[in-house]
Amino acid sequence: MGFSHFKDGKAVMVDVSKKEDTSRRATACGSIEVNSETMDLIVNGGIKKGDVLGVARVAAIMASKKTHELIPMCHPLLLTGADIDFEIDEENLVIYAAGTVKTTGQTGVEMEALQMVSTALLTIYDMCKAIDKEMIIGRIYLKEKTGGKSGNFVNSKI
Amino acid sequence: MGFSHFKDGKAVMVDVSKKEDTSRRATACGSIEVNSETMDLIVNGGIKKGDVLGVARVAAIMASKKTHELIPMCHPLLLTGADIDFEIDEENLVIYAAGTVKTTGQTGVEMEALQMVSTALLTIYDMCKAIDKEMIIGRIYLKEKTGGKSGNFVNSKI
Amino acid sequence: MGFSHFKDGKAVMVDVSKKEDTSRRATACGSIEVNSETMDLIVNGGIKKGDVLGVARVAAIMASKKTHELIPMCHPLLLTGADIDFEIDEENLVIYAAGTVKTTGQTGVEMEALQMVSTALLTIYDMCKAIDKEMIIGRIYLKEKTGGKSGNFVNSKI
Amino acid sequence: MGFSHFKDGKAVMVDVSKKEDTSRRATACGSIEVNSETMDLIVNGGIKKGDVLGVARVAAIMASKKTHELIPMCHPLLLTGADIDFEIDEENLVIYAAGTVKTTGQTGVEMEALQMVSTALLTIYDMCKAIDKEMIIGRIYLKEKTGGKSGNFVNSKI
Amino acid sequence: MGFSHFKDGKAVMVDVSKKEDTSRRATACGSIEVNSETMDLIVNGGIKKGDVLGVARVAAIMASKKTHELIPMCHPLLLTGADIDFEIDEENLVIYAAGTVKTTGQTGVEMEALQMVSTALLTIYDMCKAIDKEMIIGRIYLKEKTGGKSGNFVNSKI
Amino acid sequence: MGFSHFKDGKAVMVDVSKKEDTSRRATACGSIEVNSETMDLIVNGGIKKGDVLGVARVAAIMASKKTHELIPMCHPLLLTGADIDFEIDEENLVIYAAGTVKTTGQTGVEMEALQMVSTALLTIYDMCKAIDKEMIIGRIYLKEKTGGKSGNFVNSKI
């Protein structure tokens, strides 16, 4: 087996024109470690609760629509839904993000879900970096996907 | 101290019009864990060595120029250089990326460096996902920056 | 009844994956008030008639294709037609714009039509602002739409 | 006097290369009329107060950075700040927006301020249109600007 | 017969909503003339063989997805494949490019194929211009297309 | 001498941070061969004279601002002027385009001028392709440039 994105050793946007339109969904996850001062401001801070995550959510949804502009061999797709949730682990100073994207199309939305989570975490970094530049973004991965020829997938490593 | 991106509780693109133009540089790092089949194809594979990383490099440099389109409160900047290196740890099945961005401007390029590394790793994921969907992107962080009012920064956690 | 773009209080790009593809059309209208010197130059001016509106038309059509990049919760759509008309009321110093967008898809093109008209009027402003900065853009609204689950709509307020 | 955006009757992006970099600021205003049900949901609704306006604010700031991509003859500029405020007139069912943009550059930021306000109002429309499609966006105008050869401007019509 | 992109003398994005979705493919070709020093560096140079063309290939594929953003009256399309080949004529100092794009949709992909080739050649120019600024890009044309109401086309001039 | 866009064999956006801001200008040229029916419609056609070229002009100016998004190793620049002229050779069935771009910056605007001309010609192709698909775009080249360390350049081949 080899890379689908190369044909005779050159990069291509893979021909999916023979694949059928199916309903597809993918969920990706990721996290960012912050320090206690940042966590405190995000949760109880001078600003009203949720705004950092509110801005990150809008950025993430907008980025999901830009995936094919960023990832060279990604096909453009008509996303039919995009949704991201955050979970705050105050004790361990971690914010978790889980993003789900849907489409009906000839290729999957794994990259869109990963792009969404990645942009959410980068936006959190941006909005908090005046306080702490040592945040670490970590463990971004595909959690599960449904639809398409390869069928359902659940990440067995997590 | 509070978040610079909020003014009276609302999100703003911070006013940097009084800040001086200085020469700035930032370096970010990140990594992706792959399985042995993927590592083998990247390093010795049927395709010519380096192509996956070659595509990822182009994607990364192009993404650095799109940072202010993706991160809502980021200022547009005239990047004067962008450069990304990969290091392959075959034994531990990890690919490391380190990206450096430069500008002469009123704000720093931390986000551009992080965006570059993030896009490189997502592109590697995209190009290898036909073989393995369980790759994990991990530990994206700012390594160091120079220039600007806050001066030089070296990440003490790494 | 509540906002469709929020789910449990958080912004989402609404899941339309169960909606059927239907043929859809939307028309939006708007206007800009100019002073008599500007009106004169647009209509009889030193430059050949129609050029300000010609540039505005191109800008408007191009903007209709960017709607989902600008409006955070808008779905990407394959527009199958876009068309904009201007009407000049010389006596009252008003330029009217009416833009129609079509698609076959799972959501409507109201925002695309509104975006088209809005960009046309902003472009007119831009091209005439050296003469008059006090132009007023006014009364941008959806005139009618057809297609989709909610069926036909004609604005009753106009 | 004629249009600066035409040279011998053809559209051009005006040559500003001889103009000096100066500190510039522009403020634009606009409004949207909603019905009482929409106003109620925005102010006291099932969702937490401010979210519609929170999403509109992010969209507006991001759109200010895209102005030169939308308005054909607009010069690209390095915005050094962008900020938007909303005022809710519950009694008269109107939401007002006022956006301010700053730069240090060779041309002004009038269009960026107008683009910001326009996108904020279109985003409010989008997020509320499931409830009411008869909202009217009205009276978008430049309120004031400072900097540049033509100096300060305050709109005398408002 | 007249121009399809004008309706009563004004530019429009032609209404294709009544056209059927068909499988479509288009191939465009082009070339660039370089000097012998540049040719030598591309083929045997200090850098590893293929990199100039590798970067041009990625740029070309990414540009094919941006065609509707660049060509005002082009419809957005979901490309289902994009692929570009280069042929080096060392003796005559010419690099040839041939790009093929596929979609299933209501309009063809001629412009996408032409955009792909055009961007590939401009990227080669950019990467070599430090050595030679007198390269000439020449003879970009549609070679063939299949699908759509007008059926198959093979350029008879070439 | 070697390629400036490669450092140790890998593609980079060259570091120009030590270069001085200078006033720069570049002019590129190109042409498209059409058939007599197309030429007749462009010049005397049912539509009003100049519209095809009017749309091409707007597209070209807008594309000049997108050059760094399309050409991977191009630096973003603040264009201070963009201007394109067409010349119609009715007898020989050729339309010529000449585009000039200006900036004050650390790198030149050769690519922006070439991008502008390339997009103008592609837009002409798009608007006329319903009549003739066998148009040939030919001989796109840099005519001259001024400014920058390498000084003035006039193409000796033309």
JSON list of N, CA and C in Angstrom, two decimals, chain A residues 84-141:
[
{"chain": "A", "resi": 84, "resn": "ILE", "atom": "N", "xyz": [-18.30, 22.89, 17.72]},
{"chain": "A", "resi": 84, "resn": "ILE", "atom": "CA", "xyz": [-17.14, 22.62, 18.57]},
{"chain": "A", "resi": 84, "resn": "ILE", "atom": "C", "xyz": [-17.49, 22.84, 20.03]},
{"chain": "A", "resi": 85, "resn": "ASP", "atom": "N", "xyz": [-17.00, 21.95, 20.87]},
{"chain": "A", "resi": 85, "resn": "ASP", "atom": "CA", "xyz": [-17.23, 22.02, 22.31]},
{"chain": "A", "resi": 85, "resn": "ASP", "atom": "C", "xyz": [-15.92, 22.10, 23.06]},
{"chain": "A", "resi": 86, "resn": "PHE", "atom": "N", "xyz": [-15.98, 22.81, 24.18]},
{"chain": "A", "resi": 86, "resn": "PHE", "atom": "CA", "xyz": [-14.79, 22.90, 25.03]},
{"chain": "A", "resi": 86, "resn": "PHE", "atom": "C", "xyz": [-15.11, 22.31, 26.40]},
{"chain": "A", "resi": 87, "resn": "GLU", "atom": "N", "xyz": [-14.10, 21.74, 26.99]},
{"chain": "A", "resi": 87, "resn": "GLU", "atom": "CA", "xyz": [-14.26, 21.23, 28.36]},
{"chain": "A", "resi": 87, "resn": "GLU", "atom": "C", "xyz": [-13.07, 21.73, 29.16]},
{"chain": "A", "resi": 88, "resn": "ILE", "atom": "N", "xyz": [-13.35, 22.31, 30.30]},
{"chain": "A", "resi": 88, "resn": "ILE", "atom": "CA", "xyz": [-12.28, 22.92, 31.09]},
{"chain": "A", "resi": 88, "resn": "ILE", "atom": "C", "xyz": [-11.95, 22.01, 32.27]},
{"chain": "A", "resi": 89, "resn": "ASP", "atom": "N", "xyz": [-10.69, 21.62, 32.36]},
{"chain": "A", "resi": 89, "resn": "ASP", "atom": "CA", "xyz": [-10.22, 20.84, 33.52]},
{"chain": "A", "resi": 89, "resn": "ASP", "atom": "C", "xyz": [-9.40, 21.79, 34.37]},
{"chain": "A", "resi": 90, "resn": "GLU", "atom": "N", "xyz": [-10.10, 22.46, 35.30]},
{"chain": "A", "resi": 90, "resn": "GLU", "atom": "CA", "xyz": [-9.44, 23.52, 36.08]},
{"chain": "A", "resi": 90, "resn": "GLU", "atom": "C", "xyz": [-8.28, 22.99, 36.91]},
{"chain": "A", "resi": 91, "resn": "GLU", "atom": "N", "xyz": [-8.50, 21.81, 37.47]},
{"chain": "A", "resi": 91, "resn": "GLU", "atom": "CA", "xyz": [-7.49, 21.25, 38.37]},
{"chain": "A", "resi": 91, "resn": "GLU", "atom": "C", "xyz": [-6.17, 20.98, 37.65]},
{"chain": "A", "resi": 92, "resn": "ASN", "atom": "N", "xyz": [-6.29, 20.37, 36.47]},
{"chain": "A", "resi": 92, "resn": "ASN", "atom": "CA", "xyz": [-5.08, 20.02, 35.72]},
{"chain": "A", "resi": 92, "resn": "ASN", "atom": "C", "xyz": [-4.66, 21.08, 34.72]},
{"chain": "A", "resi": 93, "resn": "LEU", "atom": "N", "xyz": [-5.37, 22.20, 34.72]},
{"chain": "A", "resi": 93, "resn": "LEU", "atom": "CA", "xyz": [-4.99, 23.35, 33.88]},
{"chain": "A", "resi": 93, "resn": "LEU", "atom": "C", "xyz": [-4.97, 23.00, 32.39]},
{"chain": "A", "resi": 94, "resn": "VAL", "atom": "N", "xyz": [-5.98, 22.28, 31.96]},
{"chain": "A", "resi": 94, "resn": "VAL", "atom": "CA", "xyz": [-6.07, 21.91, 30.55]},
{"chain": "A", "resi": 94, "resn": "VAL", "atom": "C", "xyz": [-7.45, 22.29, 30.00]},
{"chain": "A", "resi": 95, "resn": "ILE", "atom": "N", "xyz": [-7.48, 22.80, 28.78]},
{"chain": "A", "resi": 95, "resn": "ILE", "atom": "CA", "xyz": [-8.75, 23.02, 28.07]},
{"chain": "A", "resi": 95, "resn": "ILE", "atom": "C", "xyz": [-8.79, 22.03, 26.91]},
{"chain": "A", "resi": 96, "resn": "TYR", "atom": "N", "xyz": [-9.88, 21.27, 26.86]},
{"chain": "A", "resi": 96, "resn": "TYR", "atom": "CA", "xyz": [-10.06, 20.29, 25.80]},
{"chain": "A", "resi": 96, "resn": "TYR", "atom": "C", "xyz": [-11.03, 20.84, 24.75]},
{"chain": "A", "resi": 97, "resn": "ALA", "atom": "N", "xyz": [-10.78, 20.52, 23.50]},
{"chain": "A", "resi": 97, "resn": "ALA", "atom": "CA", "xyz": [-11.70, 20.90, 22.41]},
{"chain": "A", "resi": 97, "resn": "ALA", "atom": "C", "xyz": [-12.06, 19.65, 21.62]},
{"chain": "A", "resi": 98, "resn": "ALA", "atom": "N", "xyz": [-13.34, 19.56, 21.23]},
{"chain": "A", "resi": 98, "resn": "ALA", "atom": "CA", "xyz": [-13.79, 18.46, 20.38]},
{"chain": "A", "resi": 98, "resn": "ALA", "atom": "C", "xyz": [-14.67, 19.05, 19.31]},
{"chain": "A", "resi": 99, "resn": "GLY", "atom": "N", "xyz": [-14.28, 18.85, 18.05]},
{"chain": "A", "resi": 99, "resn": "GLY", "atom": "CA", "xyz": [-15.01, 19.47, 16.94]},
{"chain": "A", "resi": 99, "resn": "GLY", "atom": "C", "xyz": [-15.55, 18.43, 15.98]},
{"chain": "A", "resi": 100, "resn": "THR", "atom": "N", "xyz": [-16.80, 18.64, 15.56]},
{"chain": "A", "resi": 100, "resn": "THR", "atom": "CA", "xyz": [-17.44, 17.71, 14.63]},
{"chain": "A", "resi": 100, "resn": "THR", "atom": "C", "xyz": [-17.87, 18.46, 13.37]},
{"chain": "A", "resi": 101, "resn": "VAL", "atom": "N", "xyz": [-17.57, 17.86, 12.23]},
{"chain": "A", "resi": 101, "resn": "VAL", "atom": "CA", "xyz": [-17.94, 18.44, 10.94]},
{"chain": "A", "resi": 101, "resn": "VAL", "atom": "C", "xyz": [-18.72, 17.41, 10.16]},
{"chain": "A", "resi": 102, "resn": "LYS", "atom": "N", "xyz": [-19.70, 17.87, 9.37]},
{"chain": "A", "resi": 102, "resn": "LYS", "atom": "CA", "xyz": [-20.51, 16.98, 8.53]},
{"chain": "A", "resi": 102, "resn": "LYS", "atom": "C", "xyz": [-20.50, 17.44, 7.08]},
{"chain": "A", "resi": 103, "resn": "THR", "atom": "N", "xyz": [-20.67, 16.50, 6.19]},
{"chain": "A", "resi": 103, "resn": "THR", "atom": "CA", "xyz": [-20.87, 16.83, 4.79]},
{"chain": "A", "resi": 103, "resn": "THR", "atom": "C", "xyz": [-21.60, 15.69, 4.11]},
{"chain": "A", "resi": 104, "resn": "THR", "atom": "N", "xyz": [-22.12, 15.95, 2.93]},
{"chain": "A", "resi": 104, "resn": "THR", "atom": "CA", "xyz": [-22.54, 14.89, 2.02]},
{"chain": "A", "resi": 104, "resn": "THR", "atom": "C", "xyz": [-21.67, 15.07, 0.80]},
{"chain": "A", "resi": 105, "resn": "GLY", "atom": "N", "xyz": [-20.76, 14.11, 0.58]},
{"chain": "A", "resi": 105, "resn": "GLY", "atom": "CA", "xyz": [-19.83, 14.33, -0.51]},
{"chain": "A", "resi": 105, "resn": "GLY", "atom": "C", "xyz": [-19.01, 13.11, -0.83]},
{"chain": "A", "resi": 106, "resn": "GLN", "atom": "N", "xyz": [-18.02, 13.34, -1.71]},
{"chain": "A", "resi": 106, "resn": "GLN", "atom": "CA", "xyz": [-17.24, 12.22, -2.22]},
{"chain": "A", "resi": 106, "resn": "GLN", "atom": "C", "xyz": [-15.96, 11.96, -1.42]},
{"chain": "A", "resi": 107, "resn": "THR", "atom": "N", "xyz": [-15.64, 12.84, -0.51]},
{"chain": "A", "resi": 107, "resn": "THR", "atom": "CA", "xyz": [-14.51, 12.56, 0.39]},
{"chain": "A", "resi": 107, "resn": "THR", "atom": "C", "xyz": [-14.89, 12.97, 1.80]},
{"chain": "A", "resi": 108, "resn": "GLY", "atom": "N", "xyz": [-14.09, 12.53, 2.75]},
{"chain": "A", "resi": 108, "resn": "GLY", "atom": "CA", "xyz": [-14.41, 12.73, 4.15]},
{"chain": "A", "resi": 108, "resn": "GLY", "atom": "C", "xyz": [-14.01, 14.08, 4.69]},
{"chain": "A", "resi": 109, "resn": "VAL", "atom": "N", "xyz": [-14.38, 14.33, 5.92]},
{"chain": "A", "resi": 109, "resn": "VAL", "atom": "CA", "xyz": [-14.14, 15.62, 6.56]},
{"chain": "A", "resi": 109, "resn": "VAL", "atom": "C", "xyz": [-13.19, 15.51, 7.75]},
{"chain": "A", "resi": 110, "resn": "GLU", "atom": "N", "xyz": [-12.32, 14.52, 7.70]},
{"chain": "A", "resi": 110, "resn": "GLU", "atom": "CA", "xyz": [-11.32, 14.39, 8.78]},
{"chain": "A", "resi": 110, "resn": "GLU", "atom": "C", "xyz": [-10.47, 15.65, 8.91]},
{"chain": "A", "resi": 111, "resn": "MET", "atom": "N", "xyz": [-9.99, 16.14, 7.76]},
{"chain": "A", "resi": 111, "resn": "MET", "atom": "CA", "xyz": [-9.09, 17.30, 7.83]},
{"chain": "A", "resi": 111, "resn": "MET", "atom": "C", "xyz": [-9.82, 18.54, 8.33]},
{"chain": "A", "resi": 112, "resn": "GLU", "atom": "N", "xyz": [-11.09, 18.67, 7.95]},
{"chain": "A", "resi": 112, "resn": "GLU", "atom": "CA", "xyz": [-11.88, 19.82, 8.40]},
{"chain": "A", "resi": 112, "resn": "GLU", "atom": "C", "xyz": [-12.04, 19.79, 9.93]},
{"chain": "A", "resi": 113, "resn": "ALA", "atom": "N", "xyz": [-12.27, 18.59, 10.48]},
{"chain": "A", "resi": 113, "resn": "ALA", "atom": "CA", "xyz": [-12.41, 18.49, 11.93]},
{"chain": "A", "resi": 113, "resn": "ALA", "atom": "C", "xyz": [-11.09, 18.80, 12.63]},
{"chain": "A", "resi": 114, "resn": "LEU", "atom": "N", "xyz": [-10.00, 18.28, 12.08]},
{"chain": "A", "resi": 114, "resn": "LEU", "atom": "CA", "xyz": [-8.68, 18.55, 12.66]},
{"chain": "A", "resi": 114, "resn": "LEU", "atom": "C", "xyz": [-8.32, 20.04, 12.53]},
{"chain": "A", "resi": 115, "resn": "GLN", "atom": "N", "xyz": [-8.65, 20.62, 11.38]},
{"chain": "A", "resi": 115, "resn": "GLN", "atom": "CA", "xyz": [-8.37, 22.05, 11.18]},
{"chain": "A", "resi": 115, "resn": "GLN", "atom": "C", "xyz": [-9.16, 22.89, 12.19]},
{"chain": "A", "resi": 116, "resn": "MET", "atom": "N", "xyz": [-10.40, 22.51, 12.42]},
{"chain": "A", "resi": 116, "resn": "MET", "atom": "CA", "xyz": [-11.25, 23.25, 13.35]},
{"chain": "A", "resi": 116, "resn": "MET", "atom": "C", "xyz": [-10.65, 23.24, 14.76]},
{"chain": "A", "resi": 117, "resn": "VAL", "atom": "N", "xyz": [-10.25, 22.07, 15.22]},
{"chain": "A", "resi": 117, "resn": "VAL", "atom": "CA", "xyz": [-9.68, 21.97, 16.57]},
{"chain": "A", "resi": 117, "resn": "VAL", "atom": "C", "xyz": [-8.36, 22.72, 16.65]},
{"chain": "A", "resi": 118, "resn": "SER", "atom": "N", "xyz": [-7.54, 22.57, 15.62]},
{"chain": "A", "resi": 118, "resn": "SER", "atom": "CA", "xyz": [-6.24, 23.24, 15.61]},
{"chain": "A", "resi": 118, "resn": "SER", "atom": "C", "xyz": [-6.41, 24.76, 15.68]},
{"chain": "A", "resi": 119, "resn": "THR", "atom": "N", "xyz": [-7.35, 25.31, 14.92]},
{"chain": "A", "resi": 119, "resn": "THR", "atom": "CA", "xyz": [-7.55, 26.76, 14.94]},
{"chain": "A", "resi": 119, "resn": "THR", "atom": "C", "xyz": [-8.13, 27.23, 16.27]},
{"chain": "A", "resi": 120, "resn": "ALA", "atom": "N", "xyz": [-9.00, 26.43, 16.86]},
{"chain": "A", "resi": 120, "resn": "ALA", "atom": "CA", "xyz": [-9.55, 26.80, 18.17]},
{"chain": "A", "resi": 120, "resn": "ALA", "atom": "C", "xyz": [-8.42, 26.94, 19.19]},
{"chain": "A", "resi": 121, "resn": "LEU", "atom": "N", "xyz": [-7.50, 25.97, 19.19]},
{"chain": "A", "resi": 121, "resn": "LEU", "atom": "CA", "xyz": [-6.42, 25.99, 20.19]},
{"chain": "A", "resi": 121, "resn": "LEU", "atom": "C", "xyz": [-5.44, 27.12, 19.91]},
{"chain": "A", "resi": 122, "resn": "LEU", "atom": "N", "xyz": [-5.15, 27.38, 18.65]},
{"chain": "A", "resi": 122, "resn": "LEU", "atom": "CA", "xyz": [-4.27, 28.51, 18.31]},
{"chain": "A", "resi": 122, "resn": "LEU", "atom": "C", "xyz": [-4.91, 29.83, 18.71]},
{"chain": "A", "resi": 123, "resn": "THR", "atom": "N", "xyz": [-6.22, 29.94, 18.55]},
{"chain": "A", "resi": 123, "resn": "THR", "atom": "CA", "xyz": [-6.90, 31.18, 18.93]},
{"chain": "A", "resi": 123, "resn": "THR", "atom": "C", "xyz": [-6.87, 31.38, 20.45]},
{"chain": "A", "resi": 124, "resn": "ILE", "atom": "N", "xyz": [-7.06, 30.30, 21.20]},
{"chain": "A", "resi": 124, "resn": "ILE", "atom": "CA", "xyz": [-6.92, 30.40, 22.66]},
{"chain": "A", "resi": 124, "resn": "ILE", "atom": "C", "xyz": [-5.50, 30.88, 23.00]},
{"chain": "A", "resi": 125, "resn": "TYR", "atom": "N", "xyz": [-4.51, 30.28, 22.34]},
{"chain": "A", "resi": 125, "resn": "TYR", "atom": "CA", "xyz": [-3.13, 30.72, 22.57]},
{"chain": "A", "resi": 125, "resn": "TYR", "atom": "C", "xyz": [-2.99, 32.22, 22.31]},
{"chain": "A", "resi": 126, "resn": "ASP", "atom": "N", "xyz": [-3.51, 32.66, 21.17]},
{"chain": "A", "resi": 126, "resn": "ASP", "atom": "CA", "xyz": [-3.38, 34.07, 20.80]},
{"chain": "A", "resi": 126, "resn": "ASP", "atom": "C", "xyz": [-4.00, 35.00, 21.83]},
{"chain": "A", "resi": 127, "resn": "MET", "atom": "N", "xyz": [-5.17, 34.62, 22.32]},
{"chain": "A", "resi": 127, "resn": "MET", "atom": "CA", "xyz": [-5.90, 35.52, 23.21]},
{"chain": "A", "resi": 127, "resn": "MET", "atom": "C", "xyz": [-5.32, 35.54, 24.62]},
{"chain": "A", "resi": 128, "resn": "CYS", "atom": "N", "xyz": [-4.55, 34.53, 24.96]},
{"chain": "A", "resi": 128, "resn": "CYS", "atom": "CA", "xyz": [-3.97, 34.45, 26.31]},
{"chain": "A", "resi": 128, "resn": "CYS", "atom": "C", "xyz": [-2.47, 34.70, 26.32]},
{"chain": "A", "resi": 129, "resn": "LYS", "atom": "N", "xyz": [-1.83, 34.91, 25.19]},
{"chain": "A", "resi": 129, "resn": "LYS", "atom": "CA", "xyz": [-0.37, 34.93, 25.16]},
{"chain": "A", "resi": 129, "resn": "LYS", "atom": "C", "xyz": [0.25, 36.15, 25.82]},
{"chain": "A", "resi": 130, "resn": "ALA", "atom": "N", "xyz": [-0.55, 37.20, 26.06]},
{"chain": "A", "resi": 130, "resn": "ALA", "atom": "CA", "xyz": [-0.02, 38.35, 26.80]},
{"chain": "A", "resi": 130, "resn": "ALA", "atom": "C", "xyz": [0.27, 37.97, 28.25]},
{"chain": "A", "resi": 131, "resn": "ILE", "atom": "N", "xyz": [-0.42, 36.95, 28.74]},
{"chain": "A", "resi": 131, "resn": "ILE", "atom": "CA", "xyz": [-0.23, 36.49, 30.12]},
{"chain": "A", "resi": 131, "resn": "ILE", "atom": "C", "xyz": [0.81, 35.39, 30.20]},
{"chain": "A", "resi": 132, "resn": "ASP", "atom": "N", "xyz": [0.76, 34.47, 29.24]},
{"chain": "A", "resi": 132, "resn": "ASP", "atom": "CA", "xyz": [1.62, 33.29, 29.32]},
{"chain": "A", "resi": 132, "resn": "ASP", "atom": "C", "xyz": [1.98, 32.84, 27.90]},
{"chain": "A", "resi": 133, "resn": "LYS", "atom": "N", "xyz": [3.26, 32.81, 27.59]},
{"chain": "A", "resi": 133, "resn": "LYS", "atom": "CA", "xyz": [3.68, 32.35, 26.27]},
{"chain": "A", "resi": 133, "resn": "LYS", "atom": "C", "xyz": [4.10, 30.89, 26.29]},
{"chain": "A", "resi": 134, "resn": "GLU", "atom": "N", "xyz": [4.01, 30.24, 27.45]},
{"chain": "A", "resi": 134, "resn": "GLU", "atom": "CA", "xyz": [4.51, 28.87, 27.56]},
{"chain": "A", "resi": 134, "resn": "GLU", "atom": "C", "xyz": [3.39, 27.82, 27.50]},
{"chain": "A", "resi": 135, "resn": "MET", "atom": "N", "xyz": [2.22, 28.24, 27.06]},
{"chain": "A", "resi": 135, "resn": "MET", "atom": "CA", "xyz": [1.15, 27.25, 26.85]},
{"chain": "A", "resi": 135, "resn": "MET", "atom": "C", "xyz": [1.61, 26.19, 25.86]},
{"chain": "A", "resi": 136, "resn": "ILE", "atom": "N", "xyz": [1.13, 24.99, 26.02]},
{"chain": "A", "resi": 136, "resn": "ILE", "atom": "CA", "xyz": [1.48, 23.90, 25.09]},
{"chain": "A", "resi": 136, "resn": "ILE", "atom": "C", "xyz": [0.20, 23.31, 24.50]},
{"chain": "A", "resi": 137, "resn": "ILE", "atom": "N", "xyz": [0.16, 23.30, 23.16]},
{"chain": "A", "resi": 137, "resn": "ILE", "atom": "CA", "xyz": [-0.95, 22.67, 22.45]},
{"chain": "A", "resi": 137, "resn": "ILE", "atom": "C", "xyz": [-0.57, 21.20, 22.27]},
{"chain": "A", "resi": 138, "resn": "GLY", "atom": "N", "xyz": [-1.50, 20.31, 22.61]},
{"chain": "A", "resi": 138, "resn": "GLY", "atom": "CA", "xyz": [-1.05, 18.92, 22.56]},
{"chain": "A", "resi": 138, "resn": "GLY", "atom": "C", "xyz": [-2.10, 17.91, 22.18]},
{"chain": "A", "resi": 139, "resn": "ARG", "atom": "N", "xyz": [-1.63, 16.82, 21.60]},
{"chain": "A", "resi": 139, "resn": "ARG", "atom": "CA", "xyz": [-2.46, 15.67, 21.29]},
{"chain": "A", "resi": 139, "resn": "ARG", "atom": "C", "xyz": [-3.71, 16.03, 20.49]},
{"chain": "A", "resi": 140, "resn": "ILE", "atom": "N", "xyz": [-3.50, 16.48, 19.27]},
{"chain": "A", "resi": 140, "resn": "ILE", "atom": "CA", "xyz": [-4.61, 16.69, 18.34]},
{"chain": "A", "resi": 140, "resn": "ILE", "atom": "C", "xyz": [-4.74, 15.41, 17.50]},
{"chain": "A", "resi": 141, "resn": "TYR", "atom": "N", "xyz": [-5.94, 14.85, 17.46]},
{"chain": "A", "resi": 141, "resn": "TYR", "atom": "CA", "xyz": [-6.11, 13.56, 16.77]},
{"chain": "A", "resi": 141, "resn": "TYR", "atom": "C", "xyz": [-7.54, 13.40, 16.28]}
]
